[in-house]
Coordinates of C-alpha atoms in Angstrom, one line a residue:
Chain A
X16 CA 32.9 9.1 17.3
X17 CA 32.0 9.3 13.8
X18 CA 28.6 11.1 12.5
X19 CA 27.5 11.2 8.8
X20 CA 23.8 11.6 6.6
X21 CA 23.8 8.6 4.9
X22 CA 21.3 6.9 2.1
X23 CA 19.8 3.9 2.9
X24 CA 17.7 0.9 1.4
X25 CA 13.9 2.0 3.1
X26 CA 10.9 0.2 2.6
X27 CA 9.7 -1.0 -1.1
X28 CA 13.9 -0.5 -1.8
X29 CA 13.1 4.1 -1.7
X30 CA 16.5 5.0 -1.3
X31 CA 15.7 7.4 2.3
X32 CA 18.3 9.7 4.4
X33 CA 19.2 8.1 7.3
X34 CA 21.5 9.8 9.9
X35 CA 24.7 7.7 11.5
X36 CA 27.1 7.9 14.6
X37 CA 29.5 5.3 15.7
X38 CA 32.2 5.2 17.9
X39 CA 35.6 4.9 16.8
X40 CA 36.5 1.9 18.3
X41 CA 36.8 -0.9 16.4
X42 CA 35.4 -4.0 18.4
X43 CA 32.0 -5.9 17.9
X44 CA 28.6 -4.0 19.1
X45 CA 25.2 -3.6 18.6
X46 CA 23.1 -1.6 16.9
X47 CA 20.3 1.0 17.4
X48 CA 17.6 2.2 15.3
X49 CA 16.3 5.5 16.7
X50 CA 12.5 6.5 15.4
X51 CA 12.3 10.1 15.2
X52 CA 9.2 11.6 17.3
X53 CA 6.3 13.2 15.1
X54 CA 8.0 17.0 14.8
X55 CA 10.4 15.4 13.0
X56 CA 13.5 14.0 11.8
X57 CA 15.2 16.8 14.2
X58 CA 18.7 18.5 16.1
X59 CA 17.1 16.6 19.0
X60 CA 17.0 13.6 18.3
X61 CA 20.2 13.1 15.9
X62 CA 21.4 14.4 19.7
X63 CA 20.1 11.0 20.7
X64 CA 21.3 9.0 18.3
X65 CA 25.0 10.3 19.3
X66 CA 24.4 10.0 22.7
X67 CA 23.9 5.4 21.6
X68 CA 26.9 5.9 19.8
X69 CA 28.6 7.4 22.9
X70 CA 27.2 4.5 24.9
X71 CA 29.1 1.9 22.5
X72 CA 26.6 1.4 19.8
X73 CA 26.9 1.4 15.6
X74 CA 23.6 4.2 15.7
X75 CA 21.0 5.4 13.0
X76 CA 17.8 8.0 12.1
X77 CA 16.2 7.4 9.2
X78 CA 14.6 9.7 7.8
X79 CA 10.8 8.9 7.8
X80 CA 9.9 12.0 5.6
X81 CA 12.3 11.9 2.9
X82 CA 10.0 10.7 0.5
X83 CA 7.3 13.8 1.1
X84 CA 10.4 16.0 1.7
X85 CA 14.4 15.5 0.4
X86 CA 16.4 17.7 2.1
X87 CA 13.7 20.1 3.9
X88 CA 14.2 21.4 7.0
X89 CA 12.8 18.9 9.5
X90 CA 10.3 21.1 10.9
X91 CA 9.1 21.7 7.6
X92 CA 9.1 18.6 6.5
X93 CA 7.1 17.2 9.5
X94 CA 4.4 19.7 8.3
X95 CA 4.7 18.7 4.9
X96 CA 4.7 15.1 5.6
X97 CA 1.5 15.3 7.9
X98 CA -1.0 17.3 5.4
X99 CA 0.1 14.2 3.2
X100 CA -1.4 12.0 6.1
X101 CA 1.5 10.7 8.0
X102 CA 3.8 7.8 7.5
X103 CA 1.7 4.9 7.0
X104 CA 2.4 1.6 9.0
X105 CA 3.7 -0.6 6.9
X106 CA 6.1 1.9 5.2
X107 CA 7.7 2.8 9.0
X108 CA 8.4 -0.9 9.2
X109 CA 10.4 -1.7 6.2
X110 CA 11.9 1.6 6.5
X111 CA 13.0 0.2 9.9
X112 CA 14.0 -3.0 8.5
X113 CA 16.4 -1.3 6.0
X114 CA 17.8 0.9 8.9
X115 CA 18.3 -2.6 10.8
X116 CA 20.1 -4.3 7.9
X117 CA 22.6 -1.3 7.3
X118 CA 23.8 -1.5 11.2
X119 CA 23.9 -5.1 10.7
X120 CA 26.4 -4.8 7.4
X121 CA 28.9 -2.7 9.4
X122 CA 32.1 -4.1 9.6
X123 CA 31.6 -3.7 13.4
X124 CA 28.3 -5.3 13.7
X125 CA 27.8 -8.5 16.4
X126 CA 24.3 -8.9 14.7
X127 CA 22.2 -7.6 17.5
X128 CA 20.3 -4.7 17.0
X129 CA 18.0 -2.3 19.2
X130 CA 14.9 -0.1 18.3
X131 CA 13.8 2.6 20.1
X132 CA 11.0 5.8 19.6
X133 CA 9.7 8.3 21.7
X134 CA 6.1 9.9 21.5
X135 CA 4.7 8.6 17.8
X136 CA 8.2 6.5 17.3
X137 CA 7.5 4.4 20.7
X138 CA 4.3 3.4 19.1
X139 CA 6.3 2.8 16.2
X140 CA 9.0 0.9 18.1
X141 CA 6.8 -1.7 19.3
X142 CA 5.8 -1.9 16.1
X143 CA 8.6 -2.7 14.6
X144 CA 9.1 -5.0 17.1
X145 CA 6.2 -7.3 16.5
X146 CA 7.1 -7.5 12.7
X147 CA 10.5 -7.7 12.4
X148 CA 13.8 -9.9 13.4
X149 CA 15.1 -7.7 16.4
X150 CA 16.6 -8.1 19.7
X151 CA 15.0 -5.0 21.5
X152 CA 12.9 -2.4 21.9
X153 CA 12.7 0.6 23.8
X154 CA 9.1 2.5 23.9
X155 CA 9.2 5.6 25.5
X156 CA 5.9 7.0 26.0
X157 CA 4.4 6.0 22.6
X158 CA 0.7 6.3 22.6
X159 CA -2.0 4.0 21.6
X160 CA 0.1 0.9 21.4
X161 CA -2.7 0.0 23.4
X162 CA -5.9 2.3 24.2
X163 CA -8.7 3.2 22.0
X164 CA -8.6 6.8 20.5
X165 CA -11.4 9.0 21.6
X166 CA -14.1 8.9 19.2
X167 CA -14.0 11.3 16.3
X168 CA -10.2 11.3 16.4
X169 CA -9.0 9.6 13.0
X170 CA -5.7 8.2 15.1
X171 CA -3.8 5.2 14.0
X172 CA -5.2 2.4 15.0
X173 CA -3.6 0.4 18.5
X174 CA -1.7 -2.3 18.2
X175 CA -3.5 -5.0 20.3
X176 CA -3.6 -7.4 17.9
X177 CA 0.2 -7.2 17.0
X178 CA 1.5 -7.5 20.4
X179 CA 1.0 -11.2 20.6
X180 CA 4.1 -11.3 18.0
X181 CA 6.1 -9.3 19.5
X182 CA 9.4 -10.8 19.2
X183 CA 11.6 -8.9 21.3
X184 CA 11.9 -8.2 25.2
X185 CA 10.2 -4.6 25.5
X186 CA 11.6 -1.4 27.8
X187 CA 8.8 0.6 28.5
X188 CA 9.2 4.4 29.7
X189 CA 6.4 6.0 30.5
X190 CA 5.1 9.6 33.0
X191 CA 2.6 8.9 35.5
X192 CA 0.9 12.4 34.6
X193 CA 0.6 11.5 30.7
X194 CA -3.1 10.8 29.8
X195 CA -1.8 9.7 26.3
X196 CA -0.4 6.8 27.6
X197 CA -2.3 7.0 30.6
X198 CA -1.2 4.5 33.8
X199 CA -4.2 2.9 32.3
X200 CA -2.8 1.8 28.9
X201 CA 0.2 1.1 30.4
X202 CA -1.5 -1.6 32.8
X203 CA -3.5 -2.9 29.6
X204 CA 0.1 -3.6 28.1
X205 CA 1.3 -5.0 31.0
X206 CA -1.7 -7.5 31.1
X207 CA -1.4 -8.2 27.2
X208 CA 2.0 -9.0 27.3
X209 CA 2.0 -11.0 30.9
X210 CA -1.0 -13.1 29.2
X211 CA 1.3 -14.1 25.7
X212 CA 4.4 -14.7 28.2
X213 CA 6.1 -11.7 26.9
X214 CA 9.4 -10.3 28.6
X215 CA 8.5 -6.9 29.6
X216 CA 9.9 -4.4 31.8
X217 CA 8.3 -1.0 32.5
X218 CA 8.8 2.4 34.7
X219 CA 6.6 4.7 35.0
X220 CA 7.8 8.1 36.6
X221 CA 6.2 10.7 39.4
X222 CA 6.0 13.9 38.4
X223 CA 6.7 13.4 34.9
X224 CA 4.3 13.3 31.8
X225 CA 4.6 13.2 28.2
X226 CA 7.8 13.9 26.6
X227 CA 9.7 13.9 29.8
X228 CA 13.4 12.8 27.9
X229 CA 12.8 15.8 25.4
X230 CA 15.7 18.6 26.5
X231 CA 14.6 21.3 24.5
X232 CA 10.8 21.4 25.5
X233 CA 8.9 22.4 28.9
X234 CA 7.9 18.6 29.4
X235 CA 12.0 17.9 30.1
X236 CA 12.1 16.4 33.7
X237 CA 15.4 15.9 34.4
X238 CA 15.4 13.0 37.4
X239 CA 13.1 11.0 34.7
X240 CA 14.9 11.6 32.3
X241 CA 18.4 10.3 34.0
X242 CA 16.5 7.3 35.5
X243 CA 15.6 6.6 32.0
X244 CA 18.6 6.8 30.2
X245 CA 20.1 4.8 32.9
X246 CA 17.1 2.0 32.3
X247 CA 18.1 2.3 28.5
X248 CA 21.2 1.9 28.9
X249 CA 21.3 -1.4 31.1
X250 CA 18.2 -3.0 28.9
X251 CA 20.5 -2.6 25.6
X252 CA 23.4 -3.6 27.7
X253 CA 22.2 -6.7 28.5
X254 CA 20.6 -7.7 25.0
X255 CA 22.5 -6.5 22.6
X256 CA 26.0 -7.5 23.6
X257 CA 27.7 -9.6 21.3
Chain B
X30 CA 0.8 12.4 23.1
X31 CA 0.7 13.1 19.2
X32 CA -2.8 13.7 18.1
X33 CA -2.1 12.6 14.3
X34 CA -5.6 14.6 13.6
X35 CA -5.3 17.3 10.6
X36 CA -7.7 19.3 9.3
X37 CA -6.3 20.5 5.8
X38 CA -8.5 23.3 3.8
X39 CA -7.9 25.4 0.5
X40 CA -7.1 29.1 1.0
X41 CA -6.6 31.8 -1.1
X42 CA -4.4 34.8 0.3
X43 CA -0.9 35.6 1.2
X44 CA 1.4 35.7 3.9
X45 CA 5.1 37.2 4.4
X46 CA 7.2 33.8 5.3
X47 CA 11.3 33.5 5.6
X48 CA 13.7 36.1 4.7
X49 CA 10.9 39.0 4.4
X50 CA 9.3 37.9 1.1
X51 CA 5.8 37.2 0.9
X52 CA 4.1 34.0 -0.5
X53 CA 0.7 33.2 -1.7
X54 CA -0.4 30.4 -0.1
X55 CA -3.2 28.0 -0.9
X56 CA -3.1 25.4 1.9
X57 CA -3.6 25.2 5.3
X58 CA -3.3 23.2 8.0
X59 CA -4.8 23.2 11.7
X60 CA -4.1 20.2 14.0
X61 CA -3.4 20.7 17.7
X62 CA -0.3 18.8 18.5
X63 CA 3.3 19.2 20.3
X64 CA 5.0 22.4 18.7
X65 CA 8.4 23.0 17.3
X66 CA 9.5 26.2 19.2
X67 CA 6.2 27.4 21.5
X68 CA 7.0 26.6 25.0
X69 CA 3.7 24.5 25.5
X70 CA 3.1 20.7 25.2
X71 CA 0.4 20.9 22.7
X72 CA -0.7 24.3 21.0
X73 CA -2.9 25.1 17.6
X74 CA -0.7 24.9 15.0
X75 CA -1.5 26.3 11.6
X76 CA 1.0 26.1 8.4
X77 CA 0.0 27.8 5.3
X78 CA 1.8 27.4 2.2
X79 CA 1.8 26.6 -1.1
X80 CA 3.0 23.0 -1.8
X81 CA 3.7 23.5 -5.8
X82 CA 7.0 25.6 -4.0
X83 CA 7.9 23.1 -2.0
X84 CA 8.0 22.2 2.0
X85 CA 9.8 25.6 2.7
X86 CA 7.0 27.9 1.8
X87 CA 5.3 27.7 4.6
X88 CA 4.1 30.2 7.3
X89 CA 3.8 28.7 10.5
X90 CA 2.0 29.5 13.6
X91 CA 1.7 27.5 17.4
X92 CA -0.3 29.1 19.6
X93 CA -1.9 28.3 22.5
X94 CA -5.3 26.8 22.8
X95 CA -6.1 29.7 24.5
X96 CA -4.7 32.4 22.5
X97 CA -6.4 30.2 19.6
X98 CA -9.8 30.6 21.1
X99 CA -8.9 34.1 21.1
X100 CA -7.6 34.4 17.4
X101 CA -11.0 32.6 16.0
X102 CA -13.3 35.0 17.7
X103 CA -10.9 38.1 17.0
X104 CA -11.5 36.8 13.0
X105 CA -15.0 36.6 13.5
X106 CA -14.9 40.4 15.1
X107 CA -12.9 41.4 12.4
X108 CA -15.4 40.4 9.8
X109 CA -18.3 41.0 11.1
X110 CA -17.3 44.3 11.6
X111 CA -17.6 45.3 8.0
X112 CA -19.8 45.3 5.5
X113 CA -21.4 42.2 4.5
X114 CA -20.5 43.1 0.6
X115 CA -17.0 43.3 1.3
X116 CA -16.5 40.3 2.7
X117 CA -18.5 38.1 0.2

């Protein structure tokens, strides 16, 4: 395996940091795009991105807060990011979409190429997926991908009305003691997606809640967290072999 | 879940931040979401700093909504505890 910070092409052509692993083997794969969570573009999750790359695929992070922050520590960058009002929609999906093309250039590329977020990023994963040319996407836990914010919170908005494009088949990960997805946002998503015909495949966990896949924080469970990477692992097997 | 809510507000004051040397900050943040290093899912967090120096002057805090709770009426203690005329 091979890691390196790269630049990339992000959204409206920015030239963003993007963080790469691949294997060393040389034969055709598939691609993943990992979303970073909201604390940032962190050790944690460039973990994950080596971990795809240890599972056989060309990986990458870009870097959603470049633009607010070059070369920041992540932690401060998040903060420095979020006074500045987050990363707005449309800027996470062409930053996507130039993360996308990049593992689609390797030399090792079949053309088929994964998304996947966790907390904010599996919002943004779905996302992603309803706007862009993709072959699947992982949400872990993302919240308000369906779901209205309480009232006075200035959240992003759901994405009800983008799910009837969604264009890939859709993993969903989810803790059955998270309120933010609750079980009940997860069964609207279900219904949404049965209704348009959509392939979707969801697990929800027992005593597991938000965050369960993060290592480093009190929300890690570990049998959810196996399970899941296990799901991962299968649901990228079977759609983005070459 | 990430709350994506952010108060920001203009400060005046001054705070000792990394490698022992103080900063005078003029921002602050407050937003209750997942912290970096506290061992909570969601505390207060509150980063002052001054952005004209860039993303690494910045004092950071997570605490918990608890010890938060606590912290706002300790401040309110603390000034009410003086003299009105220093405080104006």
């Amino acid at each position: 395996m091979t890691t390196s910070t790269i630049k990339i092409t992000g959204d409206g052509g920015d030239e963003i940091e993007a963080y790469l692993a691949r294997p060393a083997e040389t034969d055709r794969r598939g691609g993943v795009v990992v979303i970073h969570h909201m604390p940032g573009y962190d050790r944690a999750t460039k973990e994950i991105v080596r971990r795809f790359a240890e599972l056989g695929y060309d990986a990458i992070c870009p870097n959603l807060y470049w633009r607010e922050a070059p070369g920041a520590a992540p932690d401060d960058a998040a903060a420095t990011a979020r006074a500045q009002g987050g990363v707005p929609d449309d800027r996470l999906v062409g930053d996507v979409a130039g993360a996308a093309a990049y593992l689609r250039g390797l030399d090792t590329a079949n053309g088929r190429v994964g998304v996947i977020g966790y907390c904010s990023g599996g919002r943004q994963s779905v996302l992603a997926a309803c706007r862009l040319d993709l072959d699947a996407a992982v949400d872990c836990y993302g919240a308000f991908v369906t779901g209205t914010p309480p009232e006075g919170m200035p959240m992003r908005r759901n994405l009800v009305e983008e799910l009837p494009n969604l264009r890939t088949p859709l993993l969903g990960l989810f803790g059955a003691d998270d309120k933010y997805p609750g079980p009940e946002q997860v069964a609207e998503l279900r219904d949404i997606l049965a209704a348009h015909g959509k392939d979707f495949e969801e697990h929800t966990y027992d005593e597991a809640g938000h965050a369960f896949f993060a290592v480093d924080r009190p929300a890690y469970r570990v049998a959810a967290a196996n399970d899941g990477w296990e799901r991962i692992a299968a649901f990228y097997g079977k759609h983005l072999a070459g | 879940m990430c709350t994506y809510e952010t108060v920001c507000l203009c400060v005046d004051g001054s705070g000792k931040g990394p490698g022992g040397s103080w900063l005078r900050v003029t921002d602050a943040t407050v937003y209750f979401d997942h912290p970096v290093h506290a061992m909570a899912d969601h505390t207060l967090n509150i980063d002052f700093t001054d952005p004209a120096k860039g993303p690494a002057a910045r004092i950071a805090l997570e605490l918990t909504a608890e010890s938060a709770r606590r912290l706002v009426a300790a401040i309110q203690e603390a000034l009410d505890a003086v003299p009105a005329e220093l405080t104006r």
